[in-house]
Every structure is written in structure tokens, then in C-alpha cells.
mmCIF file of C-alpha atoms and ligand atoms in Angstrom:
data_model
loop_
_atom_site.group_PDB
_atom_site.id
_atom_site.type_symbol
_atom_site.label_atom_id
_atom_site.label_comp_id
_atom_site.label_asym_id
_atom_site.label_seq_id
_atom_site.Cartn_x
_atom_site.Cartn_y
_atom_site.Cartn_z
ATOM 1 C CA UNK A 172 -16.562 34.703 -36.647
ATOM 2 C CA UNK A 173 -15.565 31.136 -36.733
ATOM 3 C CA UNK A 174 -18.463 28.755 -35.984
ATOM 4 C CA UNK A 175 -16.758 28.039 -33.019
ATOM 5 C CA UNK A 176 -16.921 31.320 -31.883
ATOM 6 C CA UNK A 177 -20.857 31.934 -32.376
ATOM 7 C CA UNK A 178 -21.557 28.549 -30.499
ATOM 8 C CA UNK A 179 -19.131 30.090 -27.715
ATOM 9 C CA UNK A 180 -20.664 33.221 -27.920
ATOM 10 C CA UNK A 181 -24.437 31.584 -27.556
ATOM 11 C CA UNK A 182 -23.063 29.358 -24.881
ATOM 12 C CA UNK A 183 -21.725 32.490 -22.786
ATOM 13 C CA UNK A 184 -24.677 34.712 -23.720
ATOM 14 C CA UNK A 185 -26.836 31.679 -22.319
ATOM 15 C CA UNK A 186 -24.833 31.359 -19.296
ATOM 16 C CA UNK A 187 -25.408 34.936 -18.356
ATOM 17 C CA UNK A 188 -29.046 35.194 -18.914
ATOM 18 C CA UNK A 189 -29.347 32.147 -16.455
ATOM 19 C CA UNK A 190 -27.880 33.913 -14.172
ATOM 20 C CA UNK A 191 -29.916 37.072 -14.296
ATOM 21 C CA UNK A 192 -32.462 35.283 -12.187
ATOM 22 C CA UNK A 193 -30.294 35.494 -9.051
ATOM 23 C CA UNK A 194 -29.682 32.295 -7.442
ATOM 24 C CA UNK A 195 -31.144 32.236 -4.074
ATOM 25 C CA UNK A 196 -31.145 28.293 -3.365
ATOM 26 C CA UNK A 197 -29.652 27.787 -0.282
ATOM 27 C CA UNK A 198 -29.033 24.852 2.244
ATOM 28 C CA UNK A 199 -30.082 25.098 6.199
ATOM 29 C CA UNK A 200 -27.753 24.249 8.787
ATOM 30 C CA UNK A 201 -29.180 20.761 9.149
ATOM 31 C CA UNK A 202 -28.093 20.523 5.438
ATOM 32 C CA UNK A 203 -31.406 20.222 3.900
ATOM 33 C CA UNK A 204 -30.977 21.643 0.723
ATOM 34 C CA UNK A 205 -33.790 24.558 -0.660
ATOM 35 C CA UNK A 206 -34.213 26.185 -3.668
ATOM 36 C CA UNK A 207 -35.442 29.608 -2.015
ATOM 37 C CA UNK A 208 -33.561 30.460 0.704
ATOM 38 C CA UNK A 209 -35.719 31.173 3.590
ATOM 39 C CA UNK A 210 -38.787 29.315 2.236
ATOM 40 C CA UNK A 211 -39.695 25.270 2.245
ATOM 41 C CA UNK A 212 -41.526 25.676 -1.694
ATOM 42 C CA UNK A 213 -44.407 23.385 -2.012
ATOM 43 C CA UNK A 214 -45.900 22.312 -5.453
ATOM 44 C CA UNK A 215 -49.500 21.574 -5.398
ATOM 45 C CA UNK A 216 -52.047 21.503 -7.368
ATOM 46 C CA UNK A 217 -55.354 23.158 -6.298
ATOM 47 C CA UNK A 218 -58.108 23.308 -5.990
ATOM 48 C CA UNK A 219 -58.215 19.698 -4.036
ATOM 49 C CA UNK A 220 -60.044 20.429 -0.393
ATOM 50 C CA UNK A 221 -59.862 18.994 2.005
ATOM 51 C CA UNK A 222 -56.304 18.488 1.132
ATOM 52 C CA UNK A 223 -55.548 22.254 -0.588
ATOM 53 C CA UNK A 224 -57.619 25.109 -1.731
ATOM 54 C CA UNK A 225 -57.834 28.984 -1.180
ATOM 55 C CA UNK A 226 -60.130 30.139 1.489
ATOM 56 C CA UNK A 227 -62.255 32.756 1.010
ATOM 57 C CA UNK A 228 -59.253 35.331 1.556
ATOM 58 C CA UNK A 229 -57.162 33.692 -0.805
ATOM 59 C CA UNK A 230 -54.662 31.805 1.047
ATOM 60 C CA UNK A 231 -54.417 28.189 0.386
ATOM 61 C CA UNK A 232 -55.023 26.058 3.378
ATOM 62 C CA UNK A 233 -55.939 22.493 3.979
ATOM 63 C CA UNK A 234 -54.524 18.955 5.717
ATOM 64 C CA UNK A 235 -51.440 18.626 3.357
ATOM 65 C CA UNK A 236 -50.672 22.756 3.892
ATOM 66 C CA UNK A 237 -51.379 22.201 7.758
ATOM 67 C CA UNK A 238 -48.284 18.788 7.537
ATOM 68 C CA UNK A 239 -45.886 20.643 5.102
ATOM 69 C CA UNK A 240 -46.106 23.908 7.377
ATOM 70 C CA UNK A 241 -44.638 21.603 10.138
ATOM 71 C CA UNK A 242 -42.012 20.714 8.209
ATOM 72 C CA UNK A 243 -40.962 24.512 7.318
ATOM 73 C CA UNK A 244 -41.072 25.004 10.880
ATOM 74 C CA UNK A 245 -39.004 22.415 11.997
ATOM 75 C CA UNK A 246 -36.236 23.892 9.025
ATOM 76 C CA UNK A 247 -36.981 27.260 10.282
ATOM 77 C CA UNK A 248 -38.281 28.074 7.254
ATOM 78 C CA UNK A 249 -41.909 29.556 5.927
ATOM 79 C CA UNK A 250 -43.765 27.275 3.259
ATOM 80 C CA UNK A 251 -44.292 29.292 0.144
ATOM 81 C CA UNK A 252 -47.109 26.966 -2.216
ATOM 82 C CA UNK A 253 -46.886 27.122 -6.264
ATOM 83 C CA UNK A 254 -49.687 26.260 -8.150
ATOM 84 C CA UNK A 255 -49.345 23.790 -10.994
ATOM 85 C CA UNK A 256 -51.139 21.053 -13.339
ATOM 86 C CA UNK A 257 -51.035 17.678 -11.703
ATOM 87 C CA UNK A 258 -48.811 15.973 -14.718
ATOM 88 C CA UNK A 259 -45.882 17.941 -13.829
ATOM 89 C CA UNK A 260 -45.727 16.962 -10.303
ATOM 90 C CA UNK A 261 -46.806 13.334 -10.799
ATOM 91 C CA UNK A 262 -43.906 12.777 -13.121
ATOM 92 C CA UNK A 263 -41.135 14.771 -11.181
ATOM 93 C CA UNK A 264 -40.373 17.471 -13.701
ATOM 94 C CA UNK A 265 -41.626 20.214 -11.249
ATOM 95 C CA UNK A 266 -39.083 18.750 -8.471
ATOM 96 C CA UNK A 267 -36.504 18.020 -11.005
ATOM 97 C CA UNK A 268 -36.848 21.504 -12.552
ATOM 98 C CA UNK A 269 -36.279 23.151 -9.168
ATOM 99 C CA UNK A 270 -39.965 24.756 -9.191
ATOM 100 C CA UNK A 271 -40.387 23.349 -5.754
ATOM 101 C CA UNK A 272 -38.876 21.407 -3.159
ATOM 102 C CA UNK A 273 -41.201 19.192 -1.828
ATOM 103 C CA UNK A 274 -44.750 18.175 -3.799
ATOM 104 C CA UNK A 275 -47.866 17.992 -1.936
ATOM 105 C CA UNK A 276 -50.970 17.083 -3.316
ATOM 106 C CA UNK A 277 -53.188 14.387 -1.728
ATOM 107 C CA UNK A 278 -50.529 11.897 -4.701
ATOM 108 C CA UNK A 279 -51.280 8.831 -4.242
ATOM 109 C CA UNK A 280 -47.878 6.458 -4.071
ATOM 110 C CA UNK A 281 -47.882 4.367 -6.578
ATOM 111 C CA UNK A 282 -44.979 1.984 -8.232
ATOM 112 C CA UNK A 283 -44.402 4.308 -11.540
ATOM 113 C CA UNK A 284 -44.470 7.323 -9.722
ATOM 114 C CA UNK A 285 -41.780 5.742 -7.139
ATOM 115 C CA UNK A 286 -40.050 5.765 -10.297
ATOM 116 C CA UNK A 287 -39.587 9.096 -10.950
ATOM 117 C CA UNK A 288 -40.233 10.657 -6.967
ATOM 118 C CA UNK A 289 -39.008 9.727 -3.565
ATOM 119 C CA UNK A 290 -41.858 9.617 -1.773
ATOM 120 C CA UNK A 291 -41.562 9.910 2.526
ATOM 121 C CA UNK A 292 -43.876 7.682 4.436
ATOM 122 C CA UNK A 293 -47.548 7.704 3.785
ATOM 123 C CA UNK A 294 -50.029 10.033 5.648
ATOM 124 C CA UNK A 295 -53.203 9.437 4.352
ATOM 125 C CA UNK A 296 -55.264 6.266 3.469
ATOM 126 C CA UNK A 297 -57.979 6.509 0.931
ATOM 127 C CA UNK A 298 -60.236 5.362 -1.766
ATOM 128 C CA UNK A 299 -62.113 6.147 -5.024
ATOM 129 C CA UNK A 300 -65.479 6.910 -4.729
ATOM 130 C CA UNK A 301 -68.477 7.443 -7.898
ATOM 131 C CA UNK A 302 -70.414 10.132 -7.410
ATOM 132 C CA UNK A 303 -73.903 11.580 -8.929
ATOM 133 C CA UNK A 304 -76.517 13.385 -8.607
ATOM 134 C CA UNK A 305 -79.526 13.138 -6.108
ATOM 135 C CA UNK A 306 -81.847 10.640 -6.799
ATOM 136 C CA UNK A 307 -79.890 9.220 -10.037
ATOM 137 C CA UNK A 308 -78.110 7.242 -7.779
ATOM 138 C CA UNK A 309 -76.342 4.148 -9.541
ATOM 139 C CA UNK A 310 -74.457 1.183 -7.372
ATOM 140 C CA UNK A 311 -72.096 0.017 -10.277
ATOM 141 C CA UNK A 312 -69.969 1.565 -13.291
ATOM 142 C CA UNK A 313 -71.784 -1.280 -14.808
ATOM 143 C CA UNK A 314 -75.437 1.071 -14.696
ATOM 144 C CA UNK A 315 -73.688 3.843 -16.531
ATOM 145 C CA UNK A 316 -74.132 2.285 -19.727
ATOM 146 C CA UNK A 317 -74.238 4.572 -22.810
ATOM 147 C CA UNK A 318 -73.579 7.308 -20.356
ATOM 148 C CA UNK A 319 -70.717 9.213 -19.475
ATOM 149 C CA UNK A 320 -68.402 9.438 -16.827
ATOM 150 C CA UNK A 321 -66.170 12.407 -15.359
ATOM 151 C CA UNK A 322 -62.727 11.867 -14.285
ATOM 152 C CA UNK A 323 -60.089 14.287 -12.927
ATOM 153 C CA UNK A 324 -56.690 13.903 -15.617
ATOM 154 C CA UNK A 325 -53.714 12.218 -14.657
ATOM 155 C CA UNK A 326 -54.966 10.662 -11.404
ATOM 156 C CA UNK A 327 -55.360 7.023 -9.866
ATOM 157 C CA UNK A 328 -59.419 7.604 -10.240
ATOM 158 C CA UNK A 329 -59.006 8.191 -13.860
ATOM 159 C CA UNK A 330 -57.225 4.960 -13.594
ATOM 160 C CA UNK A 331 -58.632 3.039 -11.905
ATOM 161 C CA UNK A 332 -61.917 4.147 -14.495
ATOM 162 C CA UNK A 333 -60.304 2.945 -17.600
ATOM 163 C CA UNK A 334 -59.091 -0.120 -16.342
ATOM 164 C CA UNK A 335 -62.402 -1.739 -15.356
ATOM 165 C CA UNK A 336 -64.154 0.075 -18.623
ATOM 166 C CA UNK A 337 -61.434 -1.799 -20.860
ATOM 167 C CA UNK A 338 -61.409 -5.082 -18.327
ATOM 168 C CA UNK A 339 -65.110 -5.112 -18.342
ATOM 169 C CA UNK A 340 -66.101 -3.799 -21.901
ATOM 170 C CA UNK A 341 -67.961 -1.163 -20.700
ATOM 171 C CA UNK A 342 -69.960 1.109 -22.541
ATOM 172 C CA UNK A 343 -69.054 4.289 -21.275
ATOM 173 C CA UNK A 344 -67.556 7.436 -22.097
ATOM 174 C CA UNK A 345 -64.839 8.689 -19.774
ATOM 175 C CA UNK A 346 -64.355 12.593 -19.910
ATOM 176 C CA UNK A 347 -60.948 13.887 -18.520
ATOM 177 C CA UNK A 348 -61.092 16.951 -16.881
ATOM 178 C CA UNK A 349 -58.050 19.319 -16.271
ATOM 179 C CA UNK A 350 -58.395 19.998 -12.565
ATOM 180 C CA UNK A 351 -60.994 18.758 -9.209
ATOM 181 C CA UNK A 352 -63.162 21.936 -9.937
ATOM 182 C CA UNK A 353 -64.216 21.076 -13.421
ATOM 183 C CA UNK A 354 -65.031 18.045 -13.048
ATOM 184 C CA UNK A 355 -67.502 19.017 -9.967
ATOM 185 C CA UNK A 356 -68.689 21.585 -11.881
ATOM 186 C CA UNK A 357 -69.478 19.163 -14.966
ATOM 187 C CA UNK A 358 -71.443 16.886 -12.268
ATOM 188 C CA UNK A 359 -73.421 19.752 -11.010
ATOM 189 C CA UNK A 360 -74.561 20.679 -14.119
ATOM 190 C CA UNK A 361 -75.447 18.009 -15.369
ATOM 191 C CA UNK A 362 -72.694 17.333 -18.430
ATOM 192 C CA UNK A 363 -71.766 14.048 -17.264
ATOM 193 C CA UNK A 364 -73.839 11.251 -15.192
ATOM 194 C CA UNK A 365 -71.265 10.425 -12.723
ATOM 195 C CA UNK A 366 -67.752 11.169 -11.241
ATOM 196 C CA UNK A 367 -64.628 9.413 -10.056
ATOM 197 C CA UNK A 368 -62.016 10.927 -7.345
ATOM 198 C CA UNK A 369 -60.876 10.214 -4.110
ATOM 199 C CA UNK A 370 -63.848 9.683 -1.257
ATOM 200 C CA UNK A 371 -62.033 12.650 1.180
ATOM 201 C CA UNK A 372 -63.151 15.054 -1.749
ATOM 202 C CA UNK A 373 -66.424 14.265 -2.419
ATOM 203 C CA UNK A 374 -67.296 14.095 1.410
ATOM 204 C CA UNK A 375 -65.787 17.949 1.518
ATOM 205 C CA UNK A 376 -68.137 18.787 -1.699
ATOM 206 C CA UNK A 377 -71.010 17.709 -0.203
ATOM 207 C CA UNK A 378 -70.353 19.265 3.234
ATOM 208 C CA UNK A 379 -69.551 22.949 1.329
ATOM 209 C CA UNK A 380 -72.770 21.825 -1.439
ATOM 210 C CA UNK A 381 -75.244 20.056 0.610
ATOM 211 C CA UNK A 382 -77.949 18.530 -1.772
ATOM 212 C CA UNK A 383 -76.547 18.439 -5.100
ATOM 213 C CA UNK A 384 -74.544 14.943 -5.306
ATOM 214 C CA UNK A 385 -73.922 11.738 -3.089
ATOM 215 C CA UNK A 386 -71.534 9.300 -3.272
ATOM 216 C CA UNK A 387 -73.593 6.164 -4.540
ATOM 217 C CA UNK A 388 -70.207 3.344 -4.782
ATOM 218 C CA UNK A 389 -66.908 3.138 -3.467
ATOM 219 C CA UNK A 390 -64.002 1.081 -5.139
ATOM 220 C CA UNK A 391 -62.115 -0.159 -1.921
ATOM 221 C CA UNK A 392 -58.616 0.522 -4.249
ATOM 222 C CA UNK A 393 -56.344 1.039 -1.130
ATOM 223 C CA UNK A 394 -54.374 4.295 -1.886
ATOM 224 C CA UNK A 395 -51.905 5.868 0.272
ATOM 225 C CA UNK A 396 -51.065 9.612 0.131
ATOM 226 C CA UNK A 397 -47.083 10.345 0.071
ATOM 227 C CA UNK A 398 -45.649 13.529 0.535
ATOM 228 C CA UNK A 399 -42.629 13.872 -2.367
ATOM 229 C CA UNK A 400 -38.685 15.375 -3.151
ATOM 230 C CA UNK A 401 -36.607 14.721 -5.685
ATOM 231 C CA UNK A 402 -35.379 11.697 -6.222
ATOM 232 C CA UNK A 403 -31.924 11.452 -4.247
ATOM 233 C CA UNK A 404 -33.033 14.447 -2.024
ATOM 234 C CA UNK A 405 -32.457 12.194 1.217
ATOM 235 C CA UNK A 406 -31.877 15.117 3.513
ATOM 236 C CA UNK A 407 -35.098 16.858 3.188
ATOM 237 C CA UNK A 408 -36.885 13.194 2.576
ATOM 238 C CA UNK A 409 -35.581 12.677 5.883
ATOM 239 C CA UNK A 410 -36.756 16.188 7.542
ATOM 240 C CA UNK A 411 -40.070 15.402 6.168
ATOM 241 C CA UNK A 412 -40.285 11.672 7.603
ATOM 242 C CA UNK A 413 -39.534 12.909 11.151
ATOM 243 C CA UNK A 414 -41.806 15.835 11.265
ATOM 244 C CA UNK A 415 -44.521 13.830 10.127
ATOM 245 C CA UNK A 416 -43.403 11.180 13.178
ATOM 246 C CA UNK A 417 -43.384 13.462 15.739
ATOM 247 C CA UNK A 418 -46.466 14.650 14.425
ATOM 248 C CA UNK A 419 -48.125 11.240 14.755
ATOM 249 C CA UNK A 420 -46.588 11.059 18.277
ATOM 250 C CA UNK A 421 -47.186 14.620 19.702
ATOM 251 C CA UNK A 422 -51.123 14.754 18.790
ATOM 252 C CA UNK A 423 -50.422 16.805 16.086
ATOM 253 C CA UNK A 424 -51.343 15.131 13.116
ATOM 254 C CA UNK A 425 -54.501 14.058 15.275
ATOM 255 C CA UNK A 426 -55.434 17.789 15.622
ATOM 256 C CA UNK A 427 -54.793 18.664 11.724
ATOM 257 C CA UNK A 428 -56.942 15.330 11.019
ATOM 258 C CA UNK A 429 -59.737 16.591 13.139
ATOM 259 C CA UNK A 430 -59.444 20.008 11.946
ATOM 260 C CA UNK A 431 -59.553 19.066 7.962
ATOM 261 C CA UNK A 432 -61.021 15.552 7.878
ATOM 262 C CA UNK A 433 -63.101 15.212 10.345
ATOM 263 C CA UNK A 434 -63.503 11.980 13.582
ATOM 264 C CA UNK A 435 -60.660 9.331 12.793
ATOM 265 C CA UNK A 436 -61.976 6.415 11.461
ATOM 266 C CA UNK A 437 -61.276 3.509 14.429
ATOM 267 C CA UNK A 438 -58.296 1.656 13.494
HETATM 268 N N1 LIG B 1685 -54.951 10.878 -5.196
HETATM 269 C C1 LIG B 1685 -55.108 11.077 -6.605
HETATM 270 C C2 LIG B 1685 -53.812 10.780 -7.318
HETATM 271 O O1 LIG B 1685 -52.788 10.772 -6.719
HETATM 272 C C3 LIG B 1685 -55.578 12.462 -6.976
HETATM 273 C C4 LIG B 1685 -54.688 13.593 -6.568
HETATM 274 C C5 LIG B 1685 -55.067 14.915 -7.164
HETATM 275 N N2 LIG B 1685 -54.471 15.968 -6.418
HETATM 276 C C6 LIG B 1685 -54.571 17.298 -6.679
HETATM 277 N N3 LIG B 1685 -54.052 18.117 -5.826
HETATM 278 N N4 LIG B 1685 -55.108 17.724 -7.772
HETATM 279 O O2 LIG B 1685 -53.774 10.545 -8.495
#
């Protein structure tokens, strides 16, 4: 066999192992384009509650499950929800990689990741939040001097940590952990003095834990939650943006605020 031939060979042989995984992506008749036919295929990344977790049957529920379902619905489809590390849906390979159609995972929009997603329009406002444990309560990063300091990998809070530690010389040591429930877990225990993420999380940890931890500070650091496709996916960007407006207008989103978040704050 020429060399030709064995590259031809490997290039066939490859070509019909991809297809052994039968190709079931699909397009509705609005033309929104799906990778499961049938099924609107959500990456997340859990556990994050309020936003997504499993209930105590299993099923993962929560304020971005409760939005994305109306979106299935709307395609006539069901949502089916993968379960994957943060990195890969922050930096589009999930989406690009056909893994899922749409990512939901109380992301944050933020310039870089505009880069590499298309976000639809934001549906959630929020900011960090440093929490501890009872009666260690400290006001500033500043007080956690030669202490250290959880943070959940990849995310805005981890960011927005390192930035003022390396702005403001700080003497602290920021441990990255891999997902929301490790680095309560590392709070609770006692492994680290304090913890960064998002102030909708720790208010849902300390509803399900009463006791343990309070928030002590909150960095005002403006964040918007988007909902995300692949980049150039206009057609299902677009089937997103206009459930989530009817939503808005219908009551709906009011209801799955309520229901998840708790009283609005007033405007
Ligand atoms: N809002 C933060 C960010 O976008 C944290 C999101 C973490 N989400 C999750 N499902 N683990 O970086």
C-alpha cells in the first residue's frame, strides 16, 4: 500500500466511525437548528442553586432550567441538561463541539466571553459577595490578611479576587475550587476563612444551611447573566430573545423569579 492509500484508508475508516454515532441533529420548522432532534440540549454546570441543581429526586431544576424550559416549549421541543466543568462552556468549546445547543449557567456576560459566545439579552443582575463563617465576620478582603480565600475556578468572583489581591498587594491566598459545592464545603469546614461567588448563591446556602455562614461584604461589580449559542447561531439566539420577552411581558419570568429568587428587588 502506497502511503497514499493508508492515509485514504485512515481517512475513510475515520469517516465511518463518525458516523456510527447516528446523526440525529435536526432543524424545527421555524428553522432553529438542534443537535438532538426532539430536544433543546442545555449545558450547565451544576451544582449552582438557585440557578441549577438536582432536587432531592434527582432532576435538575432551578431559575435558568425554569427560562430555558420556555424556550423548548416555544420550539416544541423538551430541554434535555448535560452536565459539564464551567471552562468548557465559558470558552465555547461545549457549543462549538455540538455537546449542547444553548449554555445556561448563571455566566456572567462579559467582553472575552462575547468573544467566543453569542450571548441573548441579559436576565439576571447580580453581584459578588464574601462570605464566612458566623461570628468571624470580616468587612474587607483587606482583614483577610495571611489568610486564605476560596474561590469557585474560572468565574468572574475568582476574578474579580485576584484583581484587587494583585491591585492592592494583598496578602492572601486564593484557593480555586473546581465546582460551587467545594468551595461551600471548604467554608463550612473550616479550610479556608472566606469565600467569593455570586450574592444569589450564598443567599440560597444560607436559606438550605441556616447558621453556618453570612455574607459579611458585597463588591457592587455589576454582572449580568446571559443565556448563550454558538457564535453565528442567530436563529435559536433569536428564539431565545423572544421567549425570554414574552416572558418578561406575560408575568412569567415574574413567577419563575418569585418561585427561585425570591420578592423582586424594587426597580
Ligand atoms: N456568574 C459567574 C460567572 O459567570 C459564576 C457562574 C458559575 N456557574 C455555574 N453554573 N457553575 O463566572
Amino acid at each position: 500500500m502506497s502511503k497514499k492509500t493508508i492515509v485514504l484508508a485512515a481517512v475513510v475508516a475515520l469517516a465511518i466511525t463518525g458516523c456510527a454515532k447516528e446523526d440525529t441533529s435536526t432543524t424545527t420548522e421555524s428553522g432553529v437548528p438542534l443537535i438532538e432532534a426532539g430536544s433543546l440540549t442545555t449545558c450547565t454546570h451544576l451544582p449552582y442553586a438557585p440557578f441549577q441543581s438536582k432536587d432531592s429526586s434527582g432532576k435538575v431544576v432551578g431559575f435558568d432550567v425554569a427560562l430555558i424550559d420556555l424556550v423548548a416549549a416555544k420550539l416544541g421541543v423538551t430541554q434535555e441538561i448535560v452536565d459539564t466543568p464551567f471552562e468548557g462552556i465559558k470558552s465555547g468549546a461545549d457549543l462549538n463541539s455540538g455537546k449542547c445547543d444553548v449554555a445556561a449557567a448563571g455566566m456572567t456576560i462579559t467582553d472575552e466571553r462575547k468573544k467566543v459566545l453569542d450571548f441573548a439579552d441579559p436576565y439576571f443582575d447580580a453581584t459578588q459577595a464574601l462570605a464566612v463563617q458566623t461570628g468571624k465576620e470580616v468587612k474587607t478582603l483587606e482583614e483577610l490578611a495571611g489568610k486564605k480565600l476560596g474561590t469557585q475556578g474560572g468565574t468572574t468572583g475568582e476574578d474579580y479576587v485576584k484583581k484587587q489581591v494583585e491591585e492592592k498587594k494583598l496578602d492572601i491566598e486564593v484557593v480555586s475550587y473546581k465546582d460551587l459545592a467545594a468551595l461551600q464545603q471548604a467554608l463550612a469546614t473550616n479550610q479556608i476563612a472566606g469565600a467569593v461567588n455570586d450574592l444569589p448563591v450564598w443567599n440560597e446556602y444560607i436559606k438550605a444551611n441556616p447558621g453556618k455562614v453570612v455574607v459579611s461584604a458585597g463588591f457592587d461589580t455589576g454582572e449580568q447573566y446571559g443565556f448563550a449559542v454558538k457564535k453565528g447561531n442567530a436563529e435559536l439566539l433569536k428564539a431565545v430573545n423572544e421567549a425570554l420577552a414574552t416572558a418578561r411581558s406575560d408575568g412569567k419570568y415574574d413567577e419563575i423569579y418569585k418561585q427561585w429568587i425570591g420578592e423582586k428587588p424594587a426597580a
